[in-house]
Amino acid sequence: MSIPKTYNPKEAEDKWYAYWLKEGFFRSVPDDREPYTIVMPPPNVTGVLHMGHMLNNTIQDVLIRRARMQGKNACWVPGTDHASIATEAKVVAMLKEQGISKKDLTREQFLEYAWEWKEKYGGIILNQLEKLGASCDWERTRFTMEPELSDAVIDTFIRLYRKGYIYRGVRMVNWDPQGRTALSDEEVNRREVNQTLYYVRYAVKGGDSDTPAYLTIATTRPETIMADTAICINPNDPRYAHFRGKTALVPLINREIPIIEDEYVDVEFGTGCLKVTPAHDLNDYELGQKHNLEVIDILNDDGTLNANAQILVGEDRFKARKAVAKLLEEAGLLEKTEPYSSQVGFSERTDAAIEPKLSMQWFCRMQDLAQPALDYVLNGEVKLIPDKFVNTYRHWMENIKDWTISRQLWWGQRIPAWYNAQNEWVVAKTEDEAKSLFEAERKTTEGIRQEDDVLDTWFSSGLWPMSVFDGTRHPENADISYYYPTNDLVTAPEILFFWVARMIIFGHEFRGKAPFKNVYLTGIVRDKQGRKMSKSLGNSPDPIELMEQYGTDGVRVGMLLSSPAGNDLMFDVAYCEQGRNFANKIWNAFRLVKGWDVASIPATPAQREAANWFNHRFNQAMAEIDEHFANYRISDALMATYKLVWDDFCSWYLELVKPAYQQPIAREAFEATKGFFESILKLIHPFMPFISEELWHDELFGGRADGDCCIVADYPNGGAYDDRVLVDFALLQQVVSEIRNLRNAKQLSPKITLPLAINASSGTDFIRYADSIEKMANVSDIRLTSEKPTGTTSFLVGKDEFYVAVAENVDVEAEKERITKEIEYLNGFLKSVNAKLSNERFVQNAKAEIVANEQNKKADAETKIRILTENLASL
RNA sequence: GGGAGCUUAGCUCAGCUGGUUCAGAGCACCUGCCUUACAAGCAGGGGGUCACUGGUUCGAACCCAGUAGCUCCCA
């Protein structure tokens, strides 16, 4: 036979992916079928495929392929996200390498470079998804910054502004001095950092001889003292009572500031005395508002000190920190320092330490928008899977804060606000509209210019499930009417608020309907030590290499086997190996069947029994698998499939059916096997699209008509199944297993044929399975008996006793010991059953069926003990 | 500091409304097999005080309380 012994995935993968594309199987257009829609969470254009994408997109592909086979109009919309800050940072870095500074470019020039970069690298990740087998409708590929989608973003901004949701205001924002932009709270990562707590002396003015001339504050940020506008003490703190109403001098610059009192100050912390720096600390800002303090901002946008600082102007904030400490020390104002660790925020994108900064930003009022979005989830219209995330979601939505939507970047949708020379402003889509608005308000249009800031990327991705169908601009168009709301969203829990919540908000705002019915939240892919996979740790395998090594099907299976819904996934390449082995198993099952010669001979009893059983077993497994899918337990659905194929089909069915070496197989059995094989190919297709398609087209299954492909074959329907058949077959399996076990224990070669006698007191018709038992256990001369034949060893299956003739291999002493042990065990078991049954309270309180069950257990055990005792006596 | 969740075999995890199918699966491990589909395999096997303590119950991995450890989210 020329078919290789192992499955070689490479060839099949490229061939079939190209073929599917050519046949247009991924394409979806509205028709009268039921739609099944998934919008892909658009990966960043800066991204390359990592394990997280791999998991995420494999799950989506499984869902979409299954739906497609179920006859739904399956539409999976792919695309990418422009990722404002990440991309801008990449482009800035690239330009820097070329010796170009962003500062020297105009906005237009910069954007030209950025688009160039996007065209060159922005598609990489989508190509990588093809390798994964992703069956997206590529004709629908979208990019969040393409003209139509940008238009949708601008329209939405204007719409929300007109409805009063968007406003401008000075707020303390999270400032990223490296990216030079404000960030939303969600884009700030907090980490525990080891710092130094500096104890700094402030001279007190108007002190008399009884009071010391200074007081001491503790701070981690001495470089901000030049921005201090007060010292605050707790009114209940007797230590500082005598400072009330006095003023202090800021060290080094000797600016006079008031000493104020507020219970906000923690008397336990530091010295119980706080410096107040409203421009550079959120809490201080609020304190400053309350006490009407001056706000002095001493930092430039890039984190260097400005002229307000008076000293160290132009110095970076961290250098300034050290410099100030030194100056203080030299001036004798640094009392002491001590190590201190506290939480510091860092930019998710640039990893720069966040600087709280007061600035004019655009905000979106969230409270009213959030309420309906919360309701969808609470009333179950949008299901979060697993549902433990409902709590997290609710907590966030109930405590939602206004959303900073402006970003001081160029790469993104520019906010449609216009200013005149007077710095008055209007919101309008075009300059002309803006002019008319100014005119209508009798304001000048002189010096008209557009807002420099762009919108937060999540503002555009929040529209994604609508904008990919052009649903905000043309709310009645055929696509959006047909595909919206979509069915399932598969994404990571860490963007539940960033993204999922905002999509629900926008979806409700525009269409009065949530954008999807189910949100499947995948876990984080970690290495086997439980560390999150990341580039910097270098602990993530390259998905492309994995696919080269184990085959795409193998890796898909590997990912899914290790990923129960919503739990983090401890990834190990061993799972991919298991996936590859599974593909190989299927390949070899195929080789077996393919090698058979077919003849017009009657089927054997074993073949008929096997076919009958497998038919029922398949339907039973289908019911399990369908249920797993219904509950989004994809990993369980896969495992059920795995066991059906490997254990039931390969280990039992094929072994029962396969003819002796070089013997032909009966046509009836052959046809039945092919039928089962086809069903299995269909069943595994969503998980393993390539091998299933490859085998589907083999001549074994006859000629395939054009377009007769596994990818569009009818998904198997689980028919009815008879438990009786399954229970009977399980008995047969037990018998076979006992005999094999016995062989193993006695070191008897599987090649030796052993005669078998059965005392079938239960009335089970074992003769019906005689052929099957002979084939599977290599026994012969199966006959019924009521006596234990000599020279045999025995075992029980249920209440039926089996005697295997092992001739000289009977070790009477060992037999006695084995049976004695078994009797002992049964006696112990019986005792515990009897204990229950003689407990009046049990008999009274327990359900009748449970009591009856115990009585059955008792009877069973007694019968078995009787048989074994007789057996023992006869030895 | 506030909230959520987790702890079951060496590893990753199932165990729905408490009752022989409740102590399971896959992988790993051990033993024996190169049996013409597959050693990426076949057959068989061992392995867990269900984190700990107490309670409720005729009966608890499952319900309740507390303890310890871990994780995540928010401040």
PDB file of N, CA, C and O (backbone and C1' of nucleotides) in Angstrom, chain A residues 5 401 567 578 580-581 584-585 588-589 591 633 642-643 646 655 661 740 744 839 841-842 850 857, chain B residues 4 12-15 19-20 25-27 35-45 58 73 75:
ATOM      1  N   LYS A   5       2.200   6.063   6.345  1.00  0.00           N
ATOM      2  CA  LYS A   5       1.697   5.628   7.645  1.00  0.00           C
ATOM      3  C   LYS A   5       1.306   6.776   8.553  1.00  0.00           C
ATOM      4  O   LYS A   5       0.608   6.592   9.543  1.00  0.00           O
ATOM      5  N   LYS A 401     -17.864  55.640  35.190  1.00  0.00           N
ATOM      6  CA  LYS A 401     -17.489  57.058  35.195  1.00  0.00           C
ATOM      7  C   LYS A 401     -17.507  57.564  33.764  1.00  0.00           C
ATOM      8  O   LYS A 401     -17.470  56.778  32.817  1.00  0.00           O
ATOM      9  N   ASN A 567     -12.028  29.733  31.666  1.00  0.00           N
ATOM     10  CA  ASN A 567     -10.879  29.514  32.537  1.00  0.00           C
ATOM     11  C   ASN A 567      -9.601  29.803  31.769  1.00  0.00           C
ATOM     12  O   ASN A 567      -9.538  29.582  30.572  1.00  0.00           O
ATOM     13  N   GLN A 578      -1.076  15.806  21.178  1.00  0.00           N
ATOM     14  CA  GLN A 578      -2.262  14.962  21.284  1.00  0.00           C
ATOM     15  C   GLN A 578      -3.184  15.195  20.084  1.00  0.00           C
ATOM     16  O   GLN A 578      -3.757  14.261  19.538  1.00  0.00           O
ATOM     17  N   ARG A 580      -2.268  16.240  17.117  1.00  0.00           N
ATOM     18  CA  ARG A 580      -1.632  15.641  15.944  1.00  0.00           C
ATOM     19  C   ARG A 580      -1.856  14.126  15.942  1.00  0.00           C
ATOM     20  O   ARG A 580      -2.177  13.533  14.910  1.00  0.00           O
ATOM     21  N   ASN A 581      -1.698  13.523  17.102  1.00  0.00           N
ATOM     22  CA  ASN A 581      -1.896  12.083  17.197  1.00  0.00           C
ATOM     23  C   ASN A 581      -3.323  11.691  16.828  1.00  0.00           C
ATOM     24  O   ASN A 581      -3.560  10.645  16.232  1.00  0.00           O
ATOM     25  N   ASN A 584      -3.655  11.692  13.212  1.00  0.00           N
ATOM     26  CA  ASN A 584      -2.997  10.502  12.689  1.00  0.00           C
ATOM     27  C   ASN A 584      -3.845   9.247  12.882  1.00  0.00           C
ATOM     28  O   ASN A 584      -3.885   8.361  12.030  1.00  0.00           O
ATOM     29  N   LYS A 585      -4.524   9.213  14.000  1.00  0.00           N
ATOM     30  CA  LYS A 585      -5.405   8.071  14.270  1.00  0.00           C
ATOM     31  C   LYS A 585      -6.496   7.982  13.198  1.00  0.00           C
ATOM     32  O   LYS A 585      -6.784   6.915  12.669  1.00  0.00           O
ATOM     33  N   ASN A 588      -5.144   6.783   9.944  1.00  0.00           N
ATOM     34  CA  ASN A 588      -4.891   5.350   9.882  1.00  0.00           C
ATOM     35  C   ASN A 588      -6.168   4.526   9.834  1.00  0.00           C
ATOM     36  O   ASN A 588      -6.192   3.451   9.238  1.00  0.00           O
ATOM     37  N   ALA A 589      -7.196   5.018  10.459  1.00  0.00           N
ATOM     38  CA  ALA A 589      -8.483   4.341  10.341  1.00  0.00           C
ATOM     39  C   ALA A 589      -8.896   4.351   8.873  1.00  0.00           C
ATOM     40  O   ALA A 589      -9.379   3.354   8.321  1.00  0.00           O
ATOM     41  N   ARG A 591      -6.831   4.512   6.334  1.00  0.00           N
ATOM     42  CA  ARG A 591      -5.961   3.574   5.602  1.00  0.00           C
ATOM     43  C   ARG A 591      -6.501   2.152   5.700  1.00  0.00           C
ATOM     44  O   ARG A 591      -6.461   1.391   4.733  1.00  0.00           O
ATOM     45  N   ARG A 633     -19.636  24.492  25.750  1.00  0.00           N
ATOM     46  CA  ARG A 633     -18.563  23.704  26.347  1.00  0.00           C
ATOM     47  C   ARG A 633     -17.837  23.025  25.202  1.00  0.00           C
ATOM     48  O   ARG A 633     -17.985  21.830  24.954  1.00  0.00           O
ATOM     49  N   TYR A 642     -13.701  13.074  20.326  1.00  0.00           N
ATOM     50  CA  TYR A 642     -12.428  12.354  20.389  1.00  0.00           C
ATOM     51  C   TYR A 642     -12.651  10.916  20.848  1.00  0.00           C
ATOM     52  O   TYR A 642     -12.167   9.950  20.257  1.00  0.00           O
ATOM     53  N   LYS A 643     -13.426  10.773  21.900  1.00  0.00           N
ATOM     54  CA  LYS A 643     -13.645   9.434  22.439  1.00  0.00           C
ATOM     55  C   LYS A 643     -14.529   8.592  21.521  1.00  0.00           C
ATOM     56  O   LYS A 643     -14.331   7.388  21.391  1.00  0.00           O
ATOM     57  N   TRP A 646     -12.031   7.650  18.630  1.00  0.00           N
ATOM     58  CA  TRP A 646     -10.892   6.798  19.006  1.00  0.00           C
ATOM     59  C   TRP A 646     -11.374   5.494  19.664  1.00  0.00           C
ATOM     60  O   TRP A 646     -11.026   4.397  19.232  1.00  0.00           O
ATOM     61  N   GLU A 655     -12.434  -2.800  14.891  1.00  0.00           N
ATOM     62  CA  GLU A 655     -11.846  -4.084  15.265  1.00  0.00           C
ATOM     63  C   GLU A 655     -12.845  -5.223  15.072  1.00  0.00           C
ATOM     64  O   GLU A 655     -12.469  -6.341  14.722  1.00  0.00           O
ATOM     65  N   TYR A 661      -6.733 -11.037   7.957  1.00  0.00           N
ATOM     66  CA  TYR A 661      -5.701 -10.604   7.016  1.00  0.00           C
ATOM     67  C   TYR A 661      -5.904 -11.207   5.636  1.00  0.00           C
ATOM     68  O   TYR A 661      -6.092 -12.418   5.495  1.00  0.00           O
ATOM     69  N   ARG A 740      -9.250 -10.142  28.354  1.00  0.00           N
ATOM     70  CA  ARG A 740      -7.947  -9.530  28.047  1.00  0.00           C
ATOM     71  C   ARG A 740      -7.144  -9.328  29.325  1.00  0.00           C
ATOM     72  O   ARG A 740      -5.938  -9.552  29.378  1.00  0.00           O
ATOM     73  N   ASN A 744      -3.531 -10.847  30.395  1.00  0.00           N
ATOM     74  CA  ASN A 744      -2.434 -10.031  30.875  1.00  0.00           C
ATOM     75  C   ASN A 744      -1.894 -10.537  32.197  1.00  0.00           C
ATOM     76  O   ASN A 744      -0.687 -10.651  32.394  1.00  0.00           O
ATOM     77  N   ASN A 839     -31.342   1.219  58.869  1.00  0.00           N
ATOM     78  CA  ASN A 839     -31.516   2.521  59.502  1.00  0.00           C
ATOM     79  C   ASN A 839     -32.935   3.009  59.212  1.00  0.00           C
ATOM     80  O   ASN A 839     -33.278   3.369  58.093  1.00  0.00           O
ATOM     81  N   ARG A 841     -34.481   5.677  59.877  1.00  0.00           N
ATOM     82  CA  ARG A 841     -34.630   7.048  59.390  1.00  0.00           C
ATOM     83  C   ARG A 841     -34.329   7.148  57.900  1.00  0.00           C
ATOM     84  O   ARG A 841     -34.921   7.930  57.178  1.00  0.00           O
ATOM     85  N   PHE A 842     -33.386   6.298  57.471  1.00  0.00           N
ATOM     86  CA  PHE A 842     -33.100   6.282  56.039  1.00  0.00           C
ATOM     87  C   PHE A 842     -34.314   5.788  55.271  1.00  0.00           C
ATOM     88  O   PHE A 842     -34.763   6.399  54.312  1.00  0.00           O
ATOM     89  N   ILE A 850     -34.726   5.410  45.862  1.00  0.00           N
ATOM     90  CA  ILE A 850     -33.384   5.244  46.383  1.00  0.00           C
ATOM     91  C   ILE A 850     -33.326   4.047  47.327  1.00  0.00           C
ATOM     92  O   ILE A 850     -32.365   3.277  47.334  1.00  0.00           O
ATOM     93  N   LYS A 857     -29.100  -3.402  45.271  1.00  0.00           N
ATOM     94  CA  LYS A 857     -27.672  -3.552  45.520  1.00  0.00           C
ATOM     95  C   LYS A 857     -27.428  -4.742  46.439  1.00  0.00           C
ATOM     96  O   LYS A 857     -26.533  -5.546  46.237  1.00  0.00           O
TER      97      LYS A 857
ATOM     98  P     A B   4     -18.989  39.621  46.455  1.00  0.00           P
ATOM     99  O5'   A B   4     -18.357  38.929  45.170  1.00  0.00           O
ATOM    100  C5'   A B   4     -18.991  39.034  43.895  1.00  0.00           C
ATOM    101  C4'   A B   4     -18.107  38.445  42.830  1.00  0.00           C
ATOM    102  C3'   A B   4     -17.706  36.988  43.042  1.00  0.00           C
ATOM    103  O3'   A B   4     -18.727  36.086  42.667  1.00  0.00           O
ATOM    104  C1'   A B   4     -15.800  38.241  42.441  1.00  0.00           C
ATOM    105  P     U B  12      -1.833  22.092  36.952  1.00  0.00           P
ATOM    106  O5'   U B  12      -2.800  21.823  35.725  1.00  0.00           O
ATOM    107  C5'   U B  12      -2.566  22.461  34.474  1.00  0.00           C
ATOM    108  C4'   U B  12      -3.673  22.114  33.520  1.00  0.00           C
ATOM    109  C3'   U B  12      -5.081  22.400  34.030  1.00  0.00           C
ATOM    110  O3'   U B  12      -5.417  23.762  33.893  1.00  0.00           O
ATOM    111  C1'   U B  12      -5.015  20.249  33.051  1.00  0.00           C
ATOM    112  P     C B  13      -6.543  24.374  34.798  1.00  0.00           P
ATOM    113  O5'   C B  13      -7.641  23.254  34.554  1.00  0.00           O
ATOM    114  C5'   C B  13      -8.966  23.401  34.902  1.00  0.00           C
ATOM    115  C4'   C B  13      -9.698  22.284  34.212  1.00  0.00           C
ATOM    116  C3'   C B  13     -11.048  21.938  34.796  1.00  0.00           C
ATOM    117  O3'   C B  13     -12.037  22.832  34.315  1.00  0.00           O
ATOM    118  C1'   C B  13      -9.852  19.946  34.361  1.00  0.00           C
ATOM    119  P     A B  14     -13.351  23.084  35.121  1.00  0.00           P
ATOM    120  O5'   A B  14     -14.285  21.966  34.506  1.00  0.00           O
ATOM    121  C5'   A B  14     -14.336  20.734  35.110  1.00  0.00           C
ATOM    122  C4'   A B  14     -15.243  19.853  34.323  1.00  0.00           C
ATOM    123  C3'   A B  14     -16.575  19.614  35.014  1.00  0.00           C
ATOM    124  O3'   A B  14     -17.540  20.508  34.532  1.00  0.00           O
ATOM    125  C1'   A B  14     -15.472  17.562  34.662  1.00  0.00           C
ATOM    126  P     G B  15     -18.683  21.037  35.510  1.00  0.00           P
ATOM    127  O5'   G B  15     -19.241  19.642  36.004  1.00  0.00           O
ATOM    128  C5'   G B  15     -19.888  19.566  37.220  1.00  0.00           C
ATOM    129  C4'   G B  15     -20.122  18.128  37.588  1.00  0.00           C
ATOM    130  C3'   G B  15     -20.501  17.980  39.055  1.00  0.00           C
ATOM    131  O3'   G B  15     -21.892  18.113  39.211  1.00  0.00           O
ATOM    132  C1'   G B  15     -18.648  16.621  38.610  1.00  0.00           C
ATOM    133  P     G B  19     -26.570  13.152  44.989  1.00  0.00           P
ATOM    134  O5'   G B  19     -26.857  12.053  46.086  1.00  0.00           O
ATOM    135  C5'   G B  19     -25.808  11.156  46.467  1.00  0.00           C
ATOM    136  C4'   G B  19     -26.443   9.833  46.804  1.00  0.00           C
ATOM    137  C3'   G B  19     -27.152   9.218  45.615  1.00  0.00           C
ATOM    138  O3'   G B  19     -26.437   8.110  45.093  1.00  0.00           O
ATOM    139  C1'   G B  19     -28.539   9.274  47.571  1.00  0.00           C
ATOM    140  P     U B  20     -25.249   7.225  45.525  1.00  0.00           P
ATOM    141  O5'   U B  20     -25.992   6.294  44.446  1.00  0.00           O
ATOM    142  C5'   U B  20     -25.374   5.856  43.240  1.00  0.00           C
ATOM    143  C4'   U B  20     -24.767   4.585  43.571  1.00  0.00           C
ATOM    144  C3'   U B  20     -23.833   3.805  42.690  1.00  0.00           C
ATOM    145  O3'   U B  20     -22.638   4.367  42.433  1.00  0.00           O
ATOM    146  C1'   U B  20     -24.943   2.399  44.108  1.00  0.00           C
ATOM    147  P     A B  25     -12.228   7.506  34.341  1.00  0.00           P
ATOM    148  O5'   A B  25     -12.128   8.731  33.332  1.00  0.00           O
ATOM    149  C5'   A B  25     -13.191   8.975  32.418  1.00  0.00           C
ATOM    150  C4'   A B  25     -12.875  10.182  31.597  1.00  0.00           C
ATOM    151  C3'   A B  25     -11.463  10.219  31.032  1.00  0.00           C
ATOM    152  O3'   A B  25     -11.386   9.464  29.843  1.00  0.00           O
ATOM    153  C1'   A B  25     -11.986  12.306  32.005  1.00  0.00           C
ATOM    154  P     G B  26     -10.033   8.768  29.425  1.00  0.00           P
ATOM    155  O5'   G B  26      -9.163   9.986  28.893  1.00  0.00           O
ATOM    156  C5'   G B  26      -9.497  10.633  27.670  1.00  0.00           C
ATOM    157  C4'   G B  26      -8.633  11.860  27.525  1.00  0.00           C
ATOM    158  C3'   G B  26      -7.136  11.602  27.677  1.00  0.00           C
ATOM    159  O3'   G B  26      -6.565  11.135  26.479  1.00  0.00           O
ATOM    160  C1'   G B  26      -7.752  13.436  29.017  1.00  0.00           C
ATOM    161  P     C B  27      -5.378  10.125  26.484  1.00  0.00           P
ATOM    162  O5'   C B  27      -4.167  11.003  27.040  1.00  0.00           O
ATOM    163  C5'   C B  27      -3.627  12.062  26.259  1.00  0.00           C
ATOM    164  C4'   C B  27      -2.744  12.939  27.113  1.00  0.00           C
ATOM    165  C3'   C B  27      -1.543  12.256  27.755  1.00  0.00           C
ATOM    166  O3'   C B  27      -0.471  12.117  26.856  1.00  0.00           O
ATOM    167  C1'   C B  27      -2.633  13.598  29.355  1.00  0.00           C
ATOM    168  P     U B  35       4.180  -7.208  15.420  1.00  0.00           P
ATOM    169  O5'   U B  35       3.452  -8.620  15.173  1.00  0.00           O
ATOM    170  C5'   U B  35       2.726  -9.270  16.126  1.00  0.00           C
ATOM    171  C4'   U B  35       1.261  -9.354  15.732  1.00  0.00           C
ATOM    172  C3'   U B  35       0.741  -8.210  14.865  1.00  0.00           C
ATOM    173  O3'   U B  35       0.882  -8.530  13.480  1.00  0.00           O
ATOM    174  C1'   U B  35      -0.690  -8.586  16.714  1.00  0.00           C
ATOM    175  P     U B  36       1.615  -7.459  12.448  1.00  0.00           P
ATOM    176  O5'   U B  36       0.633  -6.193  12.302  1.00  0.00           O
ATOM    177  C5'   U B  36      -0.622  -6.277  11.804  1.00  0.00           C
ATOM    178  C4'   U B  36      -0.619  -5.600  10.437  1.00  0.00           C
ATOM    179  C3'   U B  36      -1.705  -6.220   9.556  1.00  0.00           C
ATOM    180  O3'   U B  36      -2.974  -5.605   9.853  1.00  0.00           O
ATOM    181  C1'   U B  36       0.306  -6.129   8.352  1.00  0.00           C
ATOM    182  P     A B  37      -3.846  -4.634   9.418  1.00  0.00           P
ATOM    183  O5'   A B  37      -3.318  -3.112   9.479  1.00  0.00           O
ATOM    184  C5'   A B  37      -3.306  -2.351   8.292  1.00  0.00           C
ATOM    185  C4'   A B  37      -3.226  -0.891   8.615  1.00  0.00           C
ATOM    186  C3'   A B  37      -2.413  -0.519   9.859  1.00  0.00           C
ATOM    187  O3'   A B  37      -1.047  -0.394   9.516  1.00  0.00           O
ATOM    188  C1'   A B  37      -4.506   0.604   9.904  1.00  0.00           C
ATOM    189  P     C B  38       0.084  -0.656  10.604  1.00  0.00           P
ATOM    190  O5'   C B  38       0.029   0.629  11.540  1.00  0.00           O
ATOM    191  C5'   C B  38       0.515   1.886  11.061  1.00  0.00           C
ATOM    192  C4'   C B  38       0.038   2.969  11.993  1.00  0.00           C
ATOM    193  C3'   C B  38       0.533   2.861  13.430  1.00  0.00           C
ATOM    194  O3'   C B  38       1.797   3.467  13.571  1.00  0.00           O
ATOM    195  C1'   C B  38      -1.796   3.314  13.401  1.00  0.00           C
ATOM    196  P     A B  39       3.063   2.668  13.965  1.00  0.00           P
ATOM    197  O5'   A B  39       3.709   3.347  15.236  1.00  0.00           O
ATOM    198  C5'   A B  39       2.999   4.214  16.125  1.00  0.00           C
ATOM    199  C4'   A B  39       3.793   4.258  17.408  1.00  0.00           C
ATOM    200  C3'   A B  39       5.296   4.427  17.197  1.00  0.00           C
ATOM    201  O3'   A B  39       5.768   5.420  18.093  1.00  0.00           O
ATOM    202  C1'   A B  39       4.859   2.527  18.528  1.00  0.00           C
ATOM    203  P     A B  40       5.993   6.875  17.590  1.00  0.00           P
ATOM    204  O5'   A B  40       4.567   7.601  17.740  1.00  0.00           O
ATOM    205  C5'   A B  40       4.191   8.288  19.010  1.00  0.00           C
ATOM    206  C4'   A B  40       2.755   8.715  18.862  1.00  0.00           C
ATOM    207  C3'   A B  40       1.952   7.628  18.161  1.00  0.00           C
ATOM    208  O3'   A B  40       0.946   6.958  18.897  1.00  0.00           O
ATOM    209  C1'   A B  40       2.090   9.646  16.807  1.00  0.00           C
ATOM    210  P     G B  41      -0.265   7.428  19.627  1.00  0.00           P
ATOM    211  O5'   G B  41      -1.285   6.256  19.342  1.00  0.00           O
ATOM    212  C5'   G B  41      -1.554   5.839  18.022  1.00  0.00           C
ATOM    213  C4'   G B  41      -1.346   4.361  17.828  1.00  0.00           C
ATOM    214  C3'   G B  41      -1.910   3.426  18.880  1.00  0.00           C
ATOM    215  O3'   G B  41      -3.307   3.334  18.781  1.00  0.00           O
ATOM    216  C1'   G B  41       0.201   2.667  18.224  1.00  0.00           C
ATOM    217  P     C B  42      -4.179   3.037  20.053  1.00  0.00           P
ATOM    218  O5'   C B  42      -3.909   1.487  20.256  1.00  0.00           O
ATOM    219  C5'   C B  42      -4.381   0.550  19.305  1.00  0.00           C
ATOM    220  C4'   C B  42      -4.080  -0.839  19.787  1.00  0.00           C
ATOM    221  C3'   C B  42      -4.523  -1.144  21.214  1.00  0.00           C
ATOM    222  O3'   C B  42      -5.900  -1.445  21.286  1.00  0.00           O
ATOM    223  C1'   C B  42      -2.322  -1.910  20.902  1.00  0.00           C
ATOM    224  P     A B  43      -6.737  -1.034  22.590  1.00  0.00           P
ATOM    225  O5'   A B  43      -6.240  -2.141  23.625  1.00  0.00           O
ATOM    226  C5'   A B  43      -6.579  -3.498  23.415  1.00  0.00           C
ATOM    227  C4'   A B  43      -5.927  -4.345  24.459  1.00  0.00           C
ATOM    228  C3'   A B  43      -6.124  -3.871  25.892  1.00  0.00           C
ATOM    229  O3'   A B  43      -7.390  -4.219  26.410  1.00  0.00           O
ATOM    230  C1'   A B  43      -3.869  -4.415  25.556  1.00  0.00           C
ATOM    231  P     G B  44      -8.064  -3.300  27.520  1.00  0.00           P
ATOM    232  O5'   G B  44      -7.112  -3.501  28.778  1.00  0.00           O
ATOM    233  C5'   G B  44      -7.237  -4.681  29.559  1.00  0.00           C
ATOM    234  C4'   G B  44      -6.078  -4.802  30.502  1.00  0.00           C
ATOM    235  C3'   G B  44      -6.040  -3.830  31.664  1.00  0.00           C
ATOM    236  O3'   G B  44      -6.938  -4.185  32.696  1.00  0.00           O
ATOM    237  C1'   G B  44      -3.893  -4.000  30.726  1.00  0.00           C
ATOM    238  P     G B  45      -7.550  -3.094  33.662  1.00  0.00           P
ATOM    239  O5'   G B  45      -6.279  -2.660  34.528  1.00  0.00           O
ATOM    240  C5'   G B  45      -5.651  -3.608  35.394  1.00  0.00           C
ATOM    241  C4'   G B  45      -4.419  -3.000  36.003  1.00  0.00           C
ATOM    242  C3'   G B  45      -4.644  -1.782  36.879  1.00  0.00           C
ATOM    243  O3'   G B  45      -5.069  -2.162  38.180  1.00  0.00           O
ATOM    244  C1'   G B  45      -2.805  -1.403  35.449  1.00  0.00           C
ATOM    245  P     C B  58     -31.923  13.571  60.154  1.00  0.00           P
ATOM    246  O5'   C B  58     -31.013  12.352  59.712  1.00  0.00           O
ATOM    247  C5'   C B  58     -30.751  11.289  60.622  1.00  0.00           C
ATOM    248  C4'   C B  58     -30.183  10.110  59.864  1.00  0.00           C
ATOM    249  C3'   C B  58     -29.056  10.466  58.908  1.00  0.00           C
ATOM    250  O3'   C B  58     -27.816  10.480  59.569  1.00  0.00           O
ATOM    251  C1'   C B  58     -30.657   9.136  57.776  1.00  0.00           C
ATOM    252  P     C B  73      -6.879  41.893  36.545  1.00  0.00           P
ATOM    253  O5'   C B  73      -8.281  42.515  36.966  1.00  0.00           O
ATOM    254  C5'   C B  73      -9.394  42.458  36.079  1.00  0.00           C
ATOM    255  C4'   C B  73     -10.622  42.956  36.772  1.00  0.00           C
ATOM    256  C3'   C B  73     -10.525  44.377  37.327  1.00  0.00           C
ATOM    257  O3'   C B  73     -10.756  45.351  36.335  1.00  0.00           O
ATOM    258  C1'   C B  73     -11.451  42.954  38.969  1.00  0.00           C
ATOM    259  P     A B  75     -10.822  51.951  39.198  1.00  0.00           P
ATOM    260  O5'   A B  75     -10.696  52.133  40.764  1.00  0.00           O
ATOM    261  C5'   A B  75     -11.336  53.216  41.413  1.00  0.00           C
ATOM    262  C4'   A B  75     -11.148  53.112  42.899  1.00  0.00           C
ATOM    263  C3'   A B  75      -9.987  53.919  43.472  1.00  0.00           C
ATOM    264  O3'   A B  75     -10.347  55.271  43.681  1.00  0.00           O
ATOM    265  C1'   A B  75     -10.014  51.752  44.422  1.00  0.00           C
TER     266        A B  75
END
